XYZ file of C-alpha atoms in Angstrom:
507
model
C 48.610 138.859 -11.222
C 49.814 136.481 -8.285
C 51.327 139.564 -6.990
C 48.176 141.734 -6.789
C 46.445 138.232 -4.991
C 49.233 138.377 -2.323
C 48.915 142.323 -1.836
C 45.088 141.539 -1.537
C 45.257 139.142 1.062
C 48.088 140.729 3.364
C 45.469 143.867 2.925
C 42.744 141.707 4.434
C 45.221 140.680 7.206
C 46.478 144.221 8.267
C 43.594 145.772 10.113
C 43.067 142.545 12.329
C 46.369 142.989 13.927
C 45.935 139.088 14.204
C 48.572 136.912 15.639
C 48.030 133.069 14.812
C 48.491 131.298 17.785
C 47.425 134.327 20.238
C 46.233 132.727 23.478
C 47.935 129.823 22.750
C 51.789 128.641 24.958
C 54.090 130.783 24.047
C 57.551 129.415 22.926
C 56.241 126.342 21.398
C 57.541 122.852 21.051
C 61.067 123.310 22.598
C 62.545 120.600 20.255
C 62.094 122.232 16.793
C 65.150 124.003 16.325
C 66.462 126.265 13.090
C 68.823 123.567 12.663
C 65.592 120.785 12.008
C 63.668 123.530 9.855
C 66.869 124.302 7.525
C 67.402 120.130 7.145
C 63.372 119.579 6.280
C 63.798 122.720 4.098
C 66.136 120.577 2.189
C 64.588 117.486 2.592
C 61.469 119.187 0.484
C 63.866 120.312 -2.001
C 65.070 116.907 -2.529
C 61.089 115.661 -2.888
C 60.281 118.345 -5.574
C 63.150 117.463 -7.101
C 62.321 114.011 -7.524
C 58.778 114.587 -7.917
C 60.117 116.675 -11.116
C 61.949 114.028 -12.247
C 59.857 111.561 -12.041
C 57.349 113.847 -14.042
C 60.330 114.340 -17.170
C 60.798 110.584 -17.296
C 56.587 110.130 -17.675
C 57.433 112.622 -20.205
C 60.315 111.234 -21.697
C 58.657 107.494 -22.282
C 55.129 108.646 -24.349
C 55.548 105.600 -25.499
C 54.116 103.871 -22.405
C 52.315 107.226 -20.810
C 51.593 109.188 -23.509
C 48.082 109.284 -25.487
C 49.853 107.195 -28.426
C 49.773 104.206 -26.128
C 46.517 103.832 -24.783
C 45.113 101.326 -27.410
C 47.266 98.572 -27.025
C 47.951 96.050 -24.272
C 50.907 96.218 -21.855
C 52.901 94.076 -21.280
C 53.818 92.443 -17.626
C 57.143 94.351 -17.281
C 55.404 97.388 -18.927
C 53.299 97.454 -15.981
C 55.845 96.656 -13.725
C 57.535 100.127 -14.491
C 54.522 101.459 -14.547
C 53.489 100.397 -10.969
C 57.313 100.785 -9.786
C 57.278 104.979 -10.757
C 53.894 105.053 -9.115
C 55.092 103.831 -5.995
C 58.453 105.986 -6.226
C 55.995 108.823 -6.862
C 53.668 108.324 -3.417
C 57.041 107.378 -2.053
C 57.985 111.376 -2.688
C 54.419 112.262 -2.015
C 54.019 110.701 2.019
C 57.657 112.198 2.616
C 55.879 115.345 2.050
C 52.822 114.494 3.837
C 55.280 113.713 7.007
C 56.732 117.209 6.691
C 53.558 119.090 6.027
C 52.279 117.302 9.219
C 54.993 117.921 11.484
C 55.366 121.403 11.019
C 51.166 121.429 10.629
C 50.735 120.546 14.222
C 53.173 123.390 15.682
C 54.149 126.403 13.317
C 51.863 128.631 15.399
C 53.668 127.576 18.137
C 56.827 129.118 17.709
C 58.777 132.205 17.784
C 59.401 134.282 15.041
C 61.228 133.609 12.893
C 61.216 130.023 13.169
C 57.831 130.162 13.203
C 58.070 131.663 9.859
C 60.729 128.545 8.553
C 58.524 125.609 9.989
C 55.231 127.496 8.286
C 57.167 127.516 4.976
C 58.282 123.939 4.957
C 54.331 123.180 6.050
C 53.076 125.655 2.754
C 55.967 124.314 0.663
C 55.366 120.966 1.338
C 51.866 121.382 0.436
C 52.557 123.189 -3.125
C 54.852 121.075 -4.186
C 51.812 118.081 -3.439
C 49.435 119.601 -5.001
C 51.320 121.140 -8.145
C 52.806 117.956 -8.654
C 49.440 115.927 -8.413
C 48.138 118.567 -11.218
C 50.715 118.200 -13.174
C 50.380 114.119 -12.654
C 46.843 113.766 -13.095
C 46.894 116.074 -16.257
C 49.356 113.651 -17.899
C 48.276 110.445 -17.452
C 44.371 111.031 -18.081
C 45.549 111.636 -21.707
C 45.932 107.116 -21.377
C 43.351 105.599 -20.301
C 45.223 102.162 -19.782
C 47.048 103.787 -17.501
C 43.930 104.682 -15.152
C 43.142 100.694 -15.453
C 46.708 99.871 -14.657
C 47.075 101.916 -11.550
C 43.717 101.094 -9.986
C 44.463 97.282 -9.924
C 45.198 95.522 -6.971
C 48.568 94.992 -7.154
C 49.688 93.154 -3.149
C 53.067 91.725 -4.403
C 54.090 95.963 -5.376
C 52.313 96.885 -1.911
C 49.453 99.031 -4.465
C 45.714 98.517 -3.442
C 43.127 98.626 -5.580
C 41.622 101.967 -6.586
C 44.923 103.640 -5.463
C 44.631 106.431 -8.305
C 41.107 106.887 -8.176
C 41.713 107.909 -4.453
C 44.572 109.764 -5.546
C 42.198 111.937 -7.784
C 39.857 111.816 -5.655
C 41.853 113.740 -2.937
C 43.476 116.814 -5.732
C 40.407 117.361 -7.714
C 38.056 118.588 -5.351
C 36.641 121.704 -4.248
C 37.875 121.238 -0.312
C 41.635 121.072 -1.665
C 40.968 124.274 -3.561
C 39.537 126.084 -0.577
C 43.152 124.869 1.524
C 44.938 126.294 -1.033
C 43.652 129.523 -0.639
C 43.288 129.622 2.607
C 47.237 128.561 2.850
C 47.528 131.636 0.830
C 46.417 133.803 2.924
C 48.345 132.410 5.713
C 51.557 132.689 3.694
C 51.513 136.552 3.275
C 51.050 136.560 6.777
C 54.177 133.966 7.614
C 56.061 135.305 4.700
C 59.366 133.744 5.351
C 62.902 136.137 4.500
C 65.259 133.677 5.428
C 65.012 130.806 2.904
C 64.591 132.694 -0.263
C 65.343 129.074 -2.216
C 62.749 127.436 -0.214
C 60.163 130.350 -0.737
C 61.025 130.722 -4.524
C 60.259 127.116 -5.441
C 56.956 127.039 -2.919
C 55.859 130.473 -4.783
C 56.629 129.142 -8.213
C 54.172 125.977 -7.643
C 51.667 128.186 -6.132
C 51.635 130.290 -9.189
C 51.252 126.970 -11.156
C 48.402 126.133 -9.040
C 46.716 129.438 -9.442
C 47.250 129.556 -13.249
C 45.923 125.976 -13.716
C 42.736 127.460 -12.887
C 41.521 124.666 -10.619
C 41.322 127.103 -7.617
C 38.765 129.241 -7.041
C 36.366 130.941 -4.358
C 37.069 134.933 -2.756
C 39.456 135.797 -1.055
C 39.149 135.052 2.659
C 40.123 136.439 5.604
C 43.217 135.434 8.269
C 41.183 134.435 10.684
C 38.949 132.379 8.429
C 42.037 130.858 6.942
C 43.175 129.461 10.034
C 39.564 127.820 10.866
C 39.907 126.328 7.191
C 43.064 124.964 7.768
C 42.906 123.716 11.138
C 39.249 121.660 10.666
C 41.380 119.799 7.357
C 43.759 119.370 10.218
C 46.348 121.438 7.527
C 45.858 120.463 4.257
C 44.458 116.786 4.806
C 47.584 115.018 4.996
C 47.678 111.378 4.213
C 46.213 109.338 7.401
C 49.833 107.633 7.360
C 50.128 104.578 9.516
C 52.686 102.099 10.448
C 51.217 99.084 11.864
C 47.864 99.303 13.589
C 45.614 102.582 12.997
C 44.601 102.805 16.428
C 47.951 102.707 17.890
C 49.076 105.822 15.579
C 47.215 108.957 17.152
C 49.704 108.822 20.082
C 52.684 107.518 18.075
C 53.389 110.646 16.121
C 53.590 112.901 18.425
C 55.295 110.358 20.898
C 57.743 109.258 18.202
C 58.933 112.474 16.827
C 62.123 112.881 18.781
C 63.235 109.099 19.752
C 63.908 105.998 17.939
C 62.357 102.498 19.379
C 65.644 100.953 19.572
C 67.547 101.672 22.859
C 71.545 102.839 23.423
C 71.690 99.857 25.739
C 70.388 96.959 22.827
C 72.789 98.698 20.684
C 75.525 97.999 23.399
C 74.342 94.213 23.711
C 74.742 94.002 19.848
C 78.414 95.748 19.736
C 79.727 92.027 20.443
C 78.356 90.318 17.940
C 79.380 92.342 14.775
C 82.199 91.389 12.451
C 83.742 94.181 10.582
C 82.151 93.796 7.048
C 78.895 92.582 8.136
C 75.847 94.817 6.562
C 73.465 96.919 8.235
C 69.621 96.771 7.092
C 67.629 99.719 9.166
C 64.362 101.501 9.024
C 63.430 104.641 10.920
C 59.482 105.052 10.737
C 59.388 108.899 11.178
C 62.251 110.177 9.079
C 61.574 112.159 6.257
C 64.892 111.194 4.492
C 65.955 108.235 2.829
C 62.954 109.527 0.464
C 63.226 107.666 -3.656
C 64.065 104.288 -2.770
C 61.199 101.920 -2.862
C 60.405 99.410 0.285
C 60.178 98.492 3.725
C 64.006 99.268 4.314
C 65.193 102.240 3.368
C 68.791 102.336 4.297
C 71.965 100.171 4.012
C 75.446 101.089 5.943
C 78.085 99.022 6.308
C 80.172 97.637 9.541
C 83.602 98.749 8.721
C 84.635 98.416 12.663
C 87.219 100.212 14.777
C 91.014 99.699 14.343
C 90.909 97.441 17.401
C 88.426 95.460 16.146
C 90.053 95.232 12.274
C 93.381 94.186 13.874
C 91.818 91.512 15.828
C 89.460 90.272 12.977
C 91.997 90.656 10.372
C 94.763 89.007 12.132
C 94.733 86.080 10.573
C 97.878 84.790 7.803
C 95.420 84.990 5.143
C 95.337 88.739 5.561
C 98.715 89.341 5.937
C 99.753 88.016 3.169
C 97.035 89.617 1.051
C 98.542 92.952 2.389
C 101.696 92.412 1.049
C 100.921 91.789 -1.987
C 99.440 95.389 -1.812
C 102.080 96.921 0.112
C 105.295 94.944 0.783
C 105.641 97.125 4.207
C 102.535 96.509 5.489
C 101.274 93.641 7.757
C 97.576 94.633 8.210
C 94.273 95.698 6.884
C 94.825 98.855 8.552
C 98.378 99.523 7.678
C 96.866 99.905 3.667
C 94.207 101.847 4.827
C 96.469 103.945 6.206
C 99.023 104.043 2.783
C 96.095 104.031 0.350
C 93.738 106.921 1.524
C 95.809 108.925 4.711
C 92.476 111.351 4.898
C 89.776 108.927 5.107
C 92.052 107.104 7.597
C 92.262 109.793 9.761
C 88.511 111.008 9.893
C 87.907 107.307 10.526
C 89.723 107.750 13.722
C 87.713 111.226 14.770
C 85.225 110.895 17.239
C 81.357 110.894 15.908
C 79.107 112.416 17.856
C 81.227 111.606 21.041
C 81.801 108.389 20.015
C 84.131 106.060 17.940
C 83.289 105.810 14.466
C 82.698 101.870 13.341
C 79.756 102.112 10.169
C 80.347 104.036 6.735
C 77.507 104.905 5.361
C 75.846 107.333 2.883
C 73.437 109.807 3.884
C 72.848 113.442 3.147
C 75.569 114.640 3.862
C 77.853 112.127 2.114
C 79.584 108.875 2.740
C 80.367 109.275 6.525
C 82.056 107.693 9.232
C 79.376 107.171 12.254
C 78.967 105.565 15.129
C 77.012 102.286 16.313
C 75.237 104.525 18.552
C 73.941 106.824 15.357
C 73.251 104.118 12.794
C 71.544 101.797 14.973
C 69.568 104.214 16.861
C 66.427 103.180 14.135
C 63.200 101.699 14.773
C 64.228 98.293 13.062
C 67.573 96.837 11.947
C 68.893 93.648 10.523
C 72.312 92.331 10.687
C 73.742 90.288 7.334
C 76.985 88.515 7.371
C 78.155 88.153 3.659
C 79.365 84.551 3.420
C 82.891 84.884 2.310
C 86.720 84.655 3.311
C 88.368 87.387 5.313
C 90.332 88.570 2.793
C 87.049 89.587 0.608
C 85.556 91.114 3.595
C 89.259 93.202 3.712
C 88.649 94.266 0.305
C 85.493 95.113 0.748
C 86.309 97.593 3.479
C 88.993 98.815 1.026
C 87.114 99.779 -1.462
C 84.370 101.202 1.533
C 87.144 103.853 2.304
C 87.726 104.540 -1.295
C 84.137 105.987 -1.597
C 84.345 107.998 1.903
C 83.774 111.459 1.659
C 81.345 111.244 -2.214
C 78.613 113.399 -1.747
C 75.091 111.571 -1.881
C 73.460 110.386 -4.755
C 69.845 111.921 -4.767
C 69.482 110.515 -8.414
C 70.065 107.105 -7.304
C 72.338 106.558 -10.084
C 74.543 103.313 -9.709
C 76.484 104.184 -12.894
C 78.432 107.053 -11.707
C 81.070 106.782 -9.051
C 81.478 110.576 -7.906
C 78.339 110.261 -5.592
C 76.823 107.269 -3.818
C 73.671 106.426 -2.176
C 73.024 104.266 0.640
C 72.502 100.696 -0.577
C 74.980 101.864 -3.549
C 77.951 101.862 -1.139
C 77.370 98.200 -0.586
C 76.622 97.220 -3.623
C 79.786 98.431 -4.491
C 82.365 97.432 -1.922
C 80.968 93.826 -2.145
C 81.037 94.167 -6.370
C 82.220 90.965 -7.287
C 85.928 91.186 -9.531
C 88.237 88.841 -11.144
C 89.793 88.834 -7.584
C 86.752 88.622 -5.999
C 83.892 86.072 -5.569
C 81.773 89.116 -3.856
C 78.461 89.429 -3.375
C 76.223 89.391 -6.556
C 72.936 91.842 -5.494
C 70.003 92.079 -7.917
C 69.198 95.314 -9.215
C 65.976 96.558 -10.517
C 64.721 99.336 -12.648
C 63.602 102.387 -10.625
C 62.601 105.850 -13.023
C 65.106 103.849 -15.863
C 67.957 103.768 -13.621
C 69.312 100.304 -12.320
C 69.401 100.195 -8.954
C 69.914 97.675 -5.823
C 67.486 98.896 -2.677
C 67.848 97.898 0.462
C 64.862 96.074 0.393
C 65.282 94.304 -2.752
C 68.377 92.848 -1.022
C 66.278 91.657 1.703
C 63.626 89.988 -0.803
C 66.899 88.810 -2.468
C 67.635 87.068 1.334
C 64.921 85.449 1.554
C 64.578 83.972 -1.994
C 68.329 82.740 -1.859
C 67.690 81.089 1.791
C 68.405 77.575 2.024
C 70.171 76.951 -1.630
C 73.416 76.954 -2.882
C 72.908 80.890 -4.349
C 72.945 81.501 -0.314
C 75.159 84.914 -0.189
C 74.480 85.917 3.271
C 73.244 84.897 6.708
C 71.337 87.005 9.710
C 72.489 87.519 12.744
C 70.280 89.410 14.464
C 66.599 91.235 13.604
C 65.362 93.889 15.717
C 61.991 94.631 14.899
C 59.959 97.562 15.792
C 56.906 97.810 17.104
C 54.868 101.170 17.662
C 52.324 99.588 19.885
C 54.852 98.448 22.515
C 57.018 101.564 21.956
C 59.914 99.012 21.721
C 62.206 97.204 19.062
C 61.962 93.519 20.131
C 64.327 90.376 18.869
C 62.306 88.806 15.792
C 62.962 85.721 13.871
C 64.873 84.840 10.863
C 61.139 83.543 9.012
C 59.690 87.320 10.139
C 63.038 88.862 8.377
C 62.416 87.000 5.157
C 58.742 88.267 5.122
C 59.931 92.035 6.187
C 60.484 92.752 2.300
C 56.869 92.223 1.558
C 55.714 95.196 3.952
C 54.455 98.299 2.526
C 56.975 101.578 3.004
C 53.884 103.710 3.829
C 50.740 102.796 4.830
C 48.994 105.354 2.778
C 45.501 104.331 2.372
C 43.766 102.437 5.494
């Protein structure tokens, strides 16, 4: 049936001879590449993914979602979970809305084909929304506690009040039908060959959509399509802001391509790290780091350069610690070396023209980077774990035992054989018999313990100033869009930071 639709609408489309974008610059924004479009691809693979996920567990725990459960009271940790998947969810949801946006603004832009690729990760990241929200909203009305629950004011999980009313509000009306069709008819006209994964999984949805029976309306023609789409300024996104609304219109066009901290702050911070010292950082327009709940989204961890580790780690202390693990070597580096010869080595490869100093784990892995890539955010915070140097040498240890695990996109701290961001220094800083370490909370996040990056910083700030002190700051760059500029910020503005919402999803 969906198949007869399509062959419908691309017969609409082939008498007009209609090229979107016709009168329009030709060649487009010069800065979306194929490279960008095949990374968002995946980055929207990753979000329906989780969105999926998130929607088994809702349908794994009837006990707390299902119909069965709406006539009793919750409990406070009940509701905690309850609020936590809800953010994770909107968390999946605005990483879409930033991709549908981006791609929004510009597909018509381009030249074929990427104009194809950047239309499909606009249309995909639209299905997957909407099918998703269906899918959402169809579950949890069967509990009405559960509509009570999520429409409370909730400031201390960042949730305002009436958050799933608005949610509802935005799916289950007739203007979100009408972009769906309209989309529709735009994809058989942008129907994308190259990413048959990425144009499966968008299909599939659509087909969900269509057979939920919440669209309808005729079939419409190319040219109406576009006027549809372009007056919801495509598909409505969430009016996502990061600070104040009226500095935004600007900012995300402005901030697209750069990041608000500069090469030269990153070269007047060089100096002041210590090899083991941990790296808080936020990037406001990135659409990964997506499934982790907070204000900061990603931890890495200062391993240094050799230079640096043999001056740090020079110390008697160290030496004989790395006897005891080799009897022939001296040095920190001289058992990195022994221990793991690869990771050693790529340690010592240029990144990105420069010399590698942070591991950390992103998409592609745990990685050896550069200052210059790490802290080229929008905000960063440095933390200096308060312990001996010989901790700090295990700690890098057991960093290069990880490099090279792919990257944990179920943000399970359980398994070893991939790793996620915050993960990686949760585990290097694990505290052993023969180690005091560094003991970071964890929380509950879709059943699986975890330890974000921001509960770590909430964890800062609640430890400050008593004996369970595990960590001090040494610097806090903080962004800010309206000055187009990361500025020095205090150590009281740092122990706040925690509190801000990740996405500012509904001012």
């Amino acid at each position: 049936m969906r198949n007869l639709r399509i062959f419908l609408l691309a017969a609409v489309l082939l008498p007009l001879g209609f090229e979107a974008g016709a009168g329009k610059e030709t060649g487009g924004p010069a800065r979306i590449t194929a490279e960008q479009v095949d990374s968002d691809l995946k980055t929207l693979e990753i979000c329906r993914a989780g969105l999926r996920a998130l929607d088994g567990y809702v349908r794994s725990r009837a006990g707390l979602y299902g119909k069965t459960a709406a006539d009793r009271i919750y409990t406070r940790e009940e509701k905690e979970e309850v609020w936590g998947l809800w953010k994770s969810y909107f968390d999946y949801l605005v990483t879409l809305d930033r991709l549908g946006k981006k791609y929004g603004d510009s597909y018509d832009k381009l030249e074929k084909p990427l104009r194809q690729g950047a239309f499909l990760a606009a249309y995909g990241a639209f299905m997957a929304q909407y099918s998703s929200a269906l899918t959402v909203i169809e579950q949890l009305e069967k509990n009405g506690a559960i509509d009570v629950i999520l429409n409370e004011d909730v400031p201390e999980a960042g949730i305002p009040k009436g958050s799933y009313f608005k949610f509802k509000f935005r799916f289950l009306n007739a203007a979100r039908a009408a972009e769906f069709v309209a989309l529709e008819v735009l994809y058989a006209h942008y129907k994308d060959v190259s990413h048959p994964g990425s144009r499966k999984a968008a299909e599939e949805d659509a087909g969900f959509i269509w057979k939920h029976g919440r669209v309808k309306g005729q079939v419409q023609t190319l040219r109406n399509a576009m006027a549809v789409v372009k007056k919801a300024g495509f598909t409505a996104w969430f009016p996502v802001q990061t600070e104040v609304s009226e500095f935004m219109g600007d900012a995300k066009v402005y901030r697209r391509h750069s990041s608000l901290i500069t090469q030269e702050q990153i070269a007047r911070i060089a100096p002041l790290l210590e090899p083991g010292d941990i790296f808080l950082e936020r990037r406001e327009w990135y659409l990964s780091n997506v499934g982790l709940p907070g204000f900061w989204p990603h931890a890495a961890l200062y391993v240094g350069g050799r230079n640096e580790r043999d001056a740090y780690f020079s110390g008697p202390e160290v030496v004989v610690w790395a006897k005891q693990l080799d009897p022939v070597c001296g040095s920190l580096d001289c058992v990195l070396k022994g221990k793991y010869p690869e990771a050693y080595e790529t340690s010592l490869r240029p990144y990105m023209g420069h010399a590698p100093k942070v591991l950390e784990a992103m998409s592609e892995g745990v990685t050896f980077t550069s200052l210059e890539h790490s802290l080229e955010a929008d905000s960063i915070v440095v933390l200096r774990p308060r312990l001996p140097k010989t901790e700090k040498a295990q700690a890098i240890l057991k960093a290069f035992h990880y490099s090279g695990r792919p990257y944990d996109f179920n943000f399970d701290f359980q398994t070893d054989d991939t790793i996620v961001c915050s993960e990686l220094v949760y585990k290097c800083y694990e505290p052993s018999p023969r180690m005091k370490g560094i003991r970071f909370e964890t929380e509950k996040v879709i059943g699986r313990h975890v330890s974000p990056p921001n509960l770590m910083a909430k964890q800062f700030d609640v430890e400050y100033g008593t004996d369970r002190q595990q960590l001090d700051m040494i610097l806090f760059l903080d962004g800010r869009e309206w000055e187009k500029a990361a500025k020095a910020s205090t150590l009281e503005e740092f122990r706040r930071s925690w509190k801000r919402p990740k996405w500012y999803i509904w001012q």
